Amino acid sequence: MRTAAGPLRTPAGTVFPQLTPSGTADDDLLELELADPPSARSSQPEPTLAKADSPNRSDDPNDPFTEGHQGAALPGSAGEHLLQCAYGTAKRARRFYDDQVLDHLNPQMKEFISRMEMAFVATSDSRGDCDSSLRAGPPGFIEVLDDRHIAYPEYRGNGVMASLGNISENPHIGILMVDFVSDLIGLHVNGRARIVEDPDLRVIHPALPAEFDRGRTPERWVVVQVEESYVHCRKHIPRMAPVVRQRSWGTDDIKRKGGDYFEARGTPRPWHPADAEVGAS
């Protein structure tokens, strides 16, 4: 149901009523609610929202902030711009884009990355199926190559290659780094990733460290071309204190790695024949 609570004017001058999606509409009605205003629908085809199983559809929703917009496109997706119209947050969002979002790394961001000891990495495959993962290392394990490129190492792991497999299909990546200890602030870095073998990256960047924490040597690197970088606010970031602990780096010992903590072993899976589960128990 479309309700008006004061008009919203986009940078191109198009007026949208403030929308309040009910959350109860079926898919077709929801697409209609978040599409162009009634005056525009009579002369334009109705846009449809992209489906999760078709990330590269040519009929993605029209972005209300690109119509007649001069210069580079605004940060963010068409979907977030449409929902800013729907929920009446476009002015706040535009202020955030203008004040906080960069298309590169400034000196303060580079310094922040240079002292991070962990990062959360989000990727998805060509169908849009997602994965998030933790990467960790000594301060500076994420290398700042220049204003628009960072790289993080990939060591020997469990062999699944979930993140790298996604990147091989879909280069889009989102990285969140958080300072839980001192400044209680976070940094988002979004961009496009590619996989580079360790010797190949050293040819291009010979200043990469040759000595690594606990003797671990990267097998390869993920190089990220920065497209967006922006702050993650501190109000919900908990303060933590690092403590000394014994870590078994590089071990294959199941118990030291956490073992079957969630008691998943022996549970039937769709991809396992029933008789295979009996033998594994």
CSV table of C-alpha atoms in Angstrom, one decimal:
chain,number,residue,atom,x,y,z
A,1,MET,CA,0.0,0.0,0.0
A,2,ARG,CA,1.4,3.4,-1.0
A,3,THR,CA,1.1,6.2,1.5
A,4,ALA,CA,2.2,9.8,1.2
A,5,ALA,CA,3.9,11.5,4.1
A,6,GLY,CA,5.4,14.4,2.4
A,7,PRO,CA,7.1,14.4,-1.0
A,8,LEU,CA,10.8,13.5,-1.6
A,9,ARG,CA,12.7,15.2,-4.4
A,10,THR,CA,15.7,13.4,-5.9
A,11,PRO,CA,18.8,15.2,-7.2
A,12,ALA,CA,17.3,15.0,-10.7
A,13,GLY,CA,14.2,16.9,-9.5
A,14,THR,CA,11.8,13.9,-9.6
A,15,VAL,CA,9.3,14.0,-6.8
A,16,PHE,CA,8.5,10.7,-5.0
A,17,PRO,CA,5.9,10.4,-2.2
A,18,GLN,CA,7.4,9.0,1.0
A,19,LEU,CA,6.6,5.3,1.0
A,20,THR,CA,5.8,3.0,3.9
A,21,PRO,CA,6.0,-0.6,2.7
A,22,SER,CA,3.7,-2.7,4.8
A,23,GLY,CA,5.7,-5.9,4.7
A,24,THR,CA,2.6,-7.9,3.8
A,25,ALA,CA,2.4,-7.3,0.1
A,26,ASP,CA,3.0,-10.1,-2.4
A,27,ASP,CA,6.1,-9.9,-4.6
A,28,ASP,CA,4.4,-8.2,-7.6
A,29,LEU,CA,2.8,-5.5,-5.4
A,30,LEU,CA,6.1,-4.9,-3.6
A,31,GLU,CA,7.8,-4.4,-6.9
A,32,LEU,CA,5.1,-1.9,-7.9
A,33,GLU,CA,5.5,-0.1,-4.6
A,34,LEU,CA,9.2,0.4,-5.0
A,35,ALA,CA,9.2,1.2,-8.7
A,36,ASP,CA,8.7,4.6,-10.4
A,37,PRO,CA,6.0,7.0,-9.1
A,38,PRO,CA,2.5,6.7,-10.8
A,39,SER,CA,3.2,9.6,-13.1
A,40,ALA,CA,6.2,7.9,-14.6
A,41,ARG,CA,4.7,4.4,-14.9
A,42,SER,CA,2.4,5.4,-17.8
A,43,SER,CA,5.3,6.1,-20.1
A,44,GLN,CA,7.9,3.7,-18.9
A,45,PRO,CA,8.0,-0.1,-18.5
A,46,GLU,CA,7.5,-1.2,-15.0
A,47,PRO,CA,10.9,-2.1,-13.5
A,48,THR,CA,11.2,-5.4,-11.5
A,49,LEU,CA,13.5,-6.2,-8.7
A,50,ALA,CA,16.4,-8.5,-9.5
A,51,LYS,CA,15.9,-12.1,-8.4
A,52,ALA,CA,18.6,-13.8,-6.2
A,53,ASP,CA,19.2,-16.5,-8.8
A,54,SER,CA,19.8,-14.0,-11.6
A,55,PRO,CA,22.3,-11.3,-10.3
A,56,ASN,CA,23.0,-9.9,-13.8
A,57,ARG,CA,19.4,-9.3,-15.0
A,58,SER,CA,19.0,-6.5,-17.5
A,59,ASP,CA,15.7,-5.4,-15.9
A,60,ASP,CA,17.1,-4.3,-12.5
A,61,PRO,CA,15.0,-1.5,-10.8
A,62,ASN,CA,15.6,2.0,-12.1
A,63,ASP,CA,17.7,4.0,-9.7
A,64,PRO,CA,15.8,7.3,-8.7
A,65,PHE,CA,19.1,9.0,-8.1
A,66,THR,CA,20.7,8.5,-11.5
A,67,GLU,CA,18.1,10.1,-13.6
A,68,GLY,CA,19.6,13.2,-15.0
A,69,HIS,CA,22.5,13.0,-12.5
A,70,GLN,CA,25.7,14.7,-13.6
A,71,GLY,CA,29.1,13.3,-13.0
A,72,ALA,CA,30.0,10.0,-11.3
A,73,ALA,CA,27.2,7.8,-10.0
A,74,LEU,CA,26.4,8.0,-6.3
A,75,PRO,CA,27.7,5.3,-4.0
A,76,GLY,CA,25.5,2.4,-3.2
A,77,SER,CA,23.1,0.2,-5.1
A,78,ALA,CA,19.8,0.9,-6.8
A,79,GLY,CA,18.1,-1.2,-4.2
A,80,GLU,CA,19.3,0.9,-1.3
A,81,HIS,CA,18.5,4.1,-3.1
A,82,LEU,CA,14.9,2.9,-3.8
A,83,LEU,CA,14.5,1.9,-0.1
A,84,GLN,CA,15.8,5.3,0.9
A,85,CYS,CA,12.9,6.7,-1.0
A,86,ALA,CA,10.5,4.1,0.5
A,87,TYR,CA,11.5,4.8,4.1
A,88,GLY,CA,12.2,8.6,3.8
A,89,THR,CA,15.9,8.4,4.6
A,90,ALA,CA,17.3,9.8,1.3
A,91,LYS,CA,18.5,13.1,2.9
A,92,ARG,CA,20.3,11.3,5.7
A,93,ALA,CA,21.8,8.8,3.3
A,94,ARG,CA,23.0,11.5,0.9
A,95,ARG,CA,24.6,13.3,3.7
A,96,PHE,CA,26.5,10.1,4.7
A,97,TYR,CA,27.6,9.5,1.0
A,98,ASP,CA,28.8,13.1,0.8
A,99,ASP,CA,30.6,13.2,4.2
A,100,GLN,CA,31.9,9.7,4.8
A,101,VAL,CA,32.1,7.6,1.7
A,102,LEU,CA,35.3,7.7,-0.4
A,103,ASP,CA,36.3,5.8,-3.6
A,104,HIS,CA,39.9,5.4,-2.3
A,105,LEU,CA,41.8,5.1,1.0
A,106,ASN,CA,42.9,8.3,2.7
A,107,PRO,CA,45.9,8.5,5.1
A,108,GLN,CA,43.8,7.9,8.2
A,109,MET,CA,42.2,4.8,6.6
A,110,LYS,CA,45.6,3.4,5.6
A,111,GLU,CA,47.0,3.9,9.1
A,112,PHE,CA,43.9,2.1,10.5
A,113,ILE,CA,44.3,-0.9,8.2
A,114,SER,CA,48.0,-1.1,9.1
A,115,ARG,CA,47.2,-1.9,12.7
A,116,MET,CA,44.3,-4.3,12.2
A,117,GLU,CA,44.8,-7.9,13.4
A,118,MET,CA,41.5,-9.3,11.9
A,119,ALA,CA,39.0,-8.6,9.2
A,120,PHE,CA,35.6,-10.0,8.3
A,121,VAL,CA,35.3,-10.9,4.6
A,122,ALA,CA,32.0,-11.2,2.7
A,123,THR,CA,31.8,-12.8,-0.8
A,124,SER,CA,29.2,-14.4,-3.0
A,125,ASP,CA,29.2,-16.8,-5.9
A,126,SER,CA,27.7,-16.1,-9.4
A,127,ARG,CA,24.2,-17.0,-8.1
A,128,GLY,CA,24.5,-14.5,-5.2
A,129,ASP,CA,24.8,-17.3,-2.6
A,130,CYS,CA,26.9,-15.7,0.2
A,131,ASP,CA,29.7,-16.5,2.6
A,132,SER,CA,31.4,-14.6,5.3
A,133,SER,CA,34.7,-15.4,6.9
A,134,LEU,CA,37.3,-14.2,9.4
A,135,ARG,CA,40.9,-13.4,8.4
A,136,ALA,CA,43.5,-12.7,11.1
A,137,GLY,CA,47.2,-12.1,11.5
A,138,PRO,CA,49.7,-9.7,13.2
A,139,PRO,CA,49.2,-6.0,12.8
A,140,GLY,CA,49.6,-5.1,9.2
A,141,PHE,CA,48.8,-8.5,7.8
A,142,ILE,CA,46.6,-6.6,5.4
A,143,GLU,CA,48.9,-4.8,3.0
A,144,VAL,CA,48.1,-1.4,1.7
A,145,LEU,CA,49.5,-1.4,-1.8
A,146,ASP,CA,48.4,2.1,-2.7
A,147,ASP,CA,45.4,4.5,-2.4
A,148,ARG,CA,43.1,2.1,-4.3
A,149,HIS,CA,44.5,-1.4,-3.6
A,150,ILE,CA,44.9,-3.6,-0.5
A,151,ALA,CA,45.9,-7.3,-0.3
A,152,TYR,CA,45.5,-9.9,2.3
A,153,PRO,CA,47.3,-13.3,2.4
A,154,GLU,CA,45.7,-16.7,2.1
A,155,TYR,CA,47.5,-19.5,4.0
A,156,ARG,CA,47.0,-23.2,4.1
A,157,GLY,CA,43.6,-23.9,5.6
A,158,ASN,CA,40.9,-26.5,5.5
A,159,GLY,CA,41.0,-26.8,1.8
A,160,VAL,CA,37.4,-25.7,1.2
A,161,MET,CA,38.4,-22.4,-0.6
A,162,ALA,CA,34.9,-20.9,0.1
A,163,SER,CA,36.0,-17.3,-0.2
A,164,LEU,CA,38.4,-17.9,-3.1
A,165,GLY,CA,35.9,-20.0,-4.9
A,166,ASN,CA,33.3,-17.2,-4.7
A,167,ILE,CA,35.9,-14.6,-5.9
A,168,SER,CA,36.7,-16.9,-8.9
A,169,GLU,CA,33.1,-16.6,-9.9
A,170,ASN,CA,32.2,-13.1,-8.7
A,171,PRO,CA,34.8,-10.5,-7.9
A,172,HIS,CA,32.7,-8.3,-5.6
A,173,ILE,CA,33.9,-8.3,-2.0
A,174,GLY,CA,33.1,-6.5,1.2
A,175,ILE,CA,35.6,-6.3,4.1
A,176,LEU,CA,34.8,-5.0,7.6
A,177,MET,CA,37.7,-4.2,10.0
A,178,VAL,CA,36.9,-3.2,13.6
A,179,ASP,CA,39.0,-1.8,16.4
A,180,PHE,CA,37.4,-3.4,19.4
A,181,VAL,CA,40.2,-2.4,21.8
A,182,SER,CA,41.1,1.3,21.7
A,183,ASP,CA,39.2,3.5,19.3
A,184,LEU,CA,36.0,1.4,19.0
A,185,ILE,CA,35.5,2.2,15.3
A,186,GLY,CA,35.2,0.2,12.1
A,187,LEU,CA,36.1,0.6,8.4
A,188,HIS,CA,34.3,-0.9,5.5
A,189,VAL,CA,36.2,-1.5,2.3
A,190,ASN,CA,34.1,-2.7,-0.7
A,191,GLY,CA,35.5,-3.4,-4.1
A,192,ARG,CA,36.6,-6.0,-6.7
A,193,ALA,CA,39.0,-8.8,-5.8
A,194,ARG,CA,41.3,-11.0,-7.7
A,195,ILE,CA,43.5,-14.0,-6.7
A,196,VAL,CA,47.2,-13.6,-7.2
A,197,GLU,CA,49.8,-16.2,-6.5
A,198,ASP,CA,52.5,-15.2,-3.9
A,199,PRO,CA,55.5,-15.2,-6.3
A,200,ASP,CA,53.5,-13.2,-9.0
A,201,LEU,CA,52.5,-10.5,-6.5
A,202,ARG,CA,56.1,-10.1,-5.3
A,203,VAL,CA,57.2,-9.4,-8.8
A,204,ILE,CA,54.8,-6.4,-8.9
A,205,HIS,CA,55.2,-5.4,-5.2
A,206,PRO,CA,58.7,-6.5,-4.1
A,207,ALA,CA,58.3,-4.7,-0.8
A,208,LEU,CA,55.9,-7.3,0.5
A,209,PRO,CA,57.2,-8.8,3.8
A,210,ALA,CA,59.4,-11.8,3.4
A,211,GLU,CA,59.2,-12.9,7.0
A,212,PHE,CA,55.8,-13.9,8.3
A,213,ASP,CA,54.3,-14.5,11.7
A,214,ARG,CA,55.2,-18.0,13.1
A,215,GLY,CA,56.8,-18.9,9.9
A,216,ARG,CA,53.6,-19.1,7.9
A,217,THR,CA,54.1,-18.2,4.2
A,218,PRO,CA,51.2,-17.1,2.1
A,219,GLU,CA,50.2,-19.5,-0.7
A,220,ARG,CA,48.5,-16.7,-2.5
A,221,TRP,CA,46.9,-13.2,-2.0
A,222,VAL,CA,43.6,-11.6,-2.5
A,223,VAL,CA,44.1,-8.2,-4.1
A,224,VAL,CA,41.2,-5.8,-3.7
A,225,GLN,CA,40.6,-2.7,-5.9
A,226,VAL,CA,38.8,-0.3,-3.6
A,227,GLU,CA,35.5,1.1,-4.8
A,228,GLU,CA,34.0,2.3,-1.5
A,229,SER,CA,35.6,3.0,1.9
A,230,TYR,CA,33.6,4.4,4.8
A,231,VAL,CA,33.3,4.4,8.6
A,232,HIS,CA,31.3,1.9,10.7
A,233,CYS,CA,30.0,3.9,13.7
A,234,ARG,CA,31.1,3.0,17.2
A,235,LYS,CA,27.9,3.1,19.2
A,236,HIS,CA,27.3,-0.7,19.1
A,237,ILE,CA,30.9,-1.8,19.0
A,238,PRO,CA,31.8,-3.6,22.4
A,239,ARG,CA,35.1,-2.9,24.0
A,240,MET,CA,37.3,-5.9,24.3
A,241,ALA,CA,40.7,-6.6,25.8
A,242,PRO,CA,43.2,-9.0,24.2
A,243,VAL,CA,44.5,-11.8,26.5
A,244,VAL,CA,47.4,-14.1,26.2
A,245,ARG,CA,46.4,-17.5,24.8
A,246,GLN,CA,48.2,-20.5,23.3
A,247,ARG,CA,47.5,-20.8,19.6
A,248,SER,CA,48.3,-23.9,17.5
A,249,TRP,CA,49.0,-22.1,14.2
A,250,GLY,CA,49.0,-24.4,11.2
A,251,THR,CA,47.8,-27.5,13.0
A,252,ASP,CA,45.7,-30.2,11.5
A,253,ASP,CA,44.8,-31.6,14.9
A,254,ILE,CA,41.0,-31.6,15.0
A,255,LYS,CA,40.7,-31.0,18.7
A,256,ARG,CA,43.0,-28.0,18.6
A,257,LYS,CA,41.1,-26.6,15.7
A,258,GLY,CA,37.8,-26.8,17.7
A,259,GLY,CA,36.9,-30.3,16.9
A,260,ASP,CA,33.2,-31.2,16.4
A,261,TYR,CA,32.1,-28.3,18.7
A,262,PHE,CA,28.7,-28.1,17.1
A,263,GLU,CA,28.2,-31.9,17.0
A,264,ALA,CA,27.7,-31.9,13.2
A,265,ARG,CA,29.6,-35.1,12.5
A,266,GLY,CA,27.4,-38.0,11.8
A,267,THR,CA,24.3,-35.8,11.0
A,268,PRO,CA,22.7,-36.9,7.7
A,269,ARG,CA,23.3,-34.6,4.8
A,270,PRO,CA,21.5,-34.4,1.4
A,271,TRP,CA,24.8,-35.0,-0.4
A,272,HIS,CA,25.8,-38.1,1.8
A,273,PRO,CA,24.3,-41.5,1.1
A,274,ALA,CA,22.6,-42.9,4.2
A,275,ASP,CA,25.1,-45.8,4.4
A,276,ALA,CA,28.1,-43.5,4.4
A,277,GLU,CA,26.8,-41.8,7.6
A,278,VAL,CA,26.8,-45.2,9.3
A,279,GLY,CA,30.4,-45.8,8.4
A,280,ALA,CA,31.4,-42.3,9.6
A,281,SER,CA,29.9,-42.6,13.0
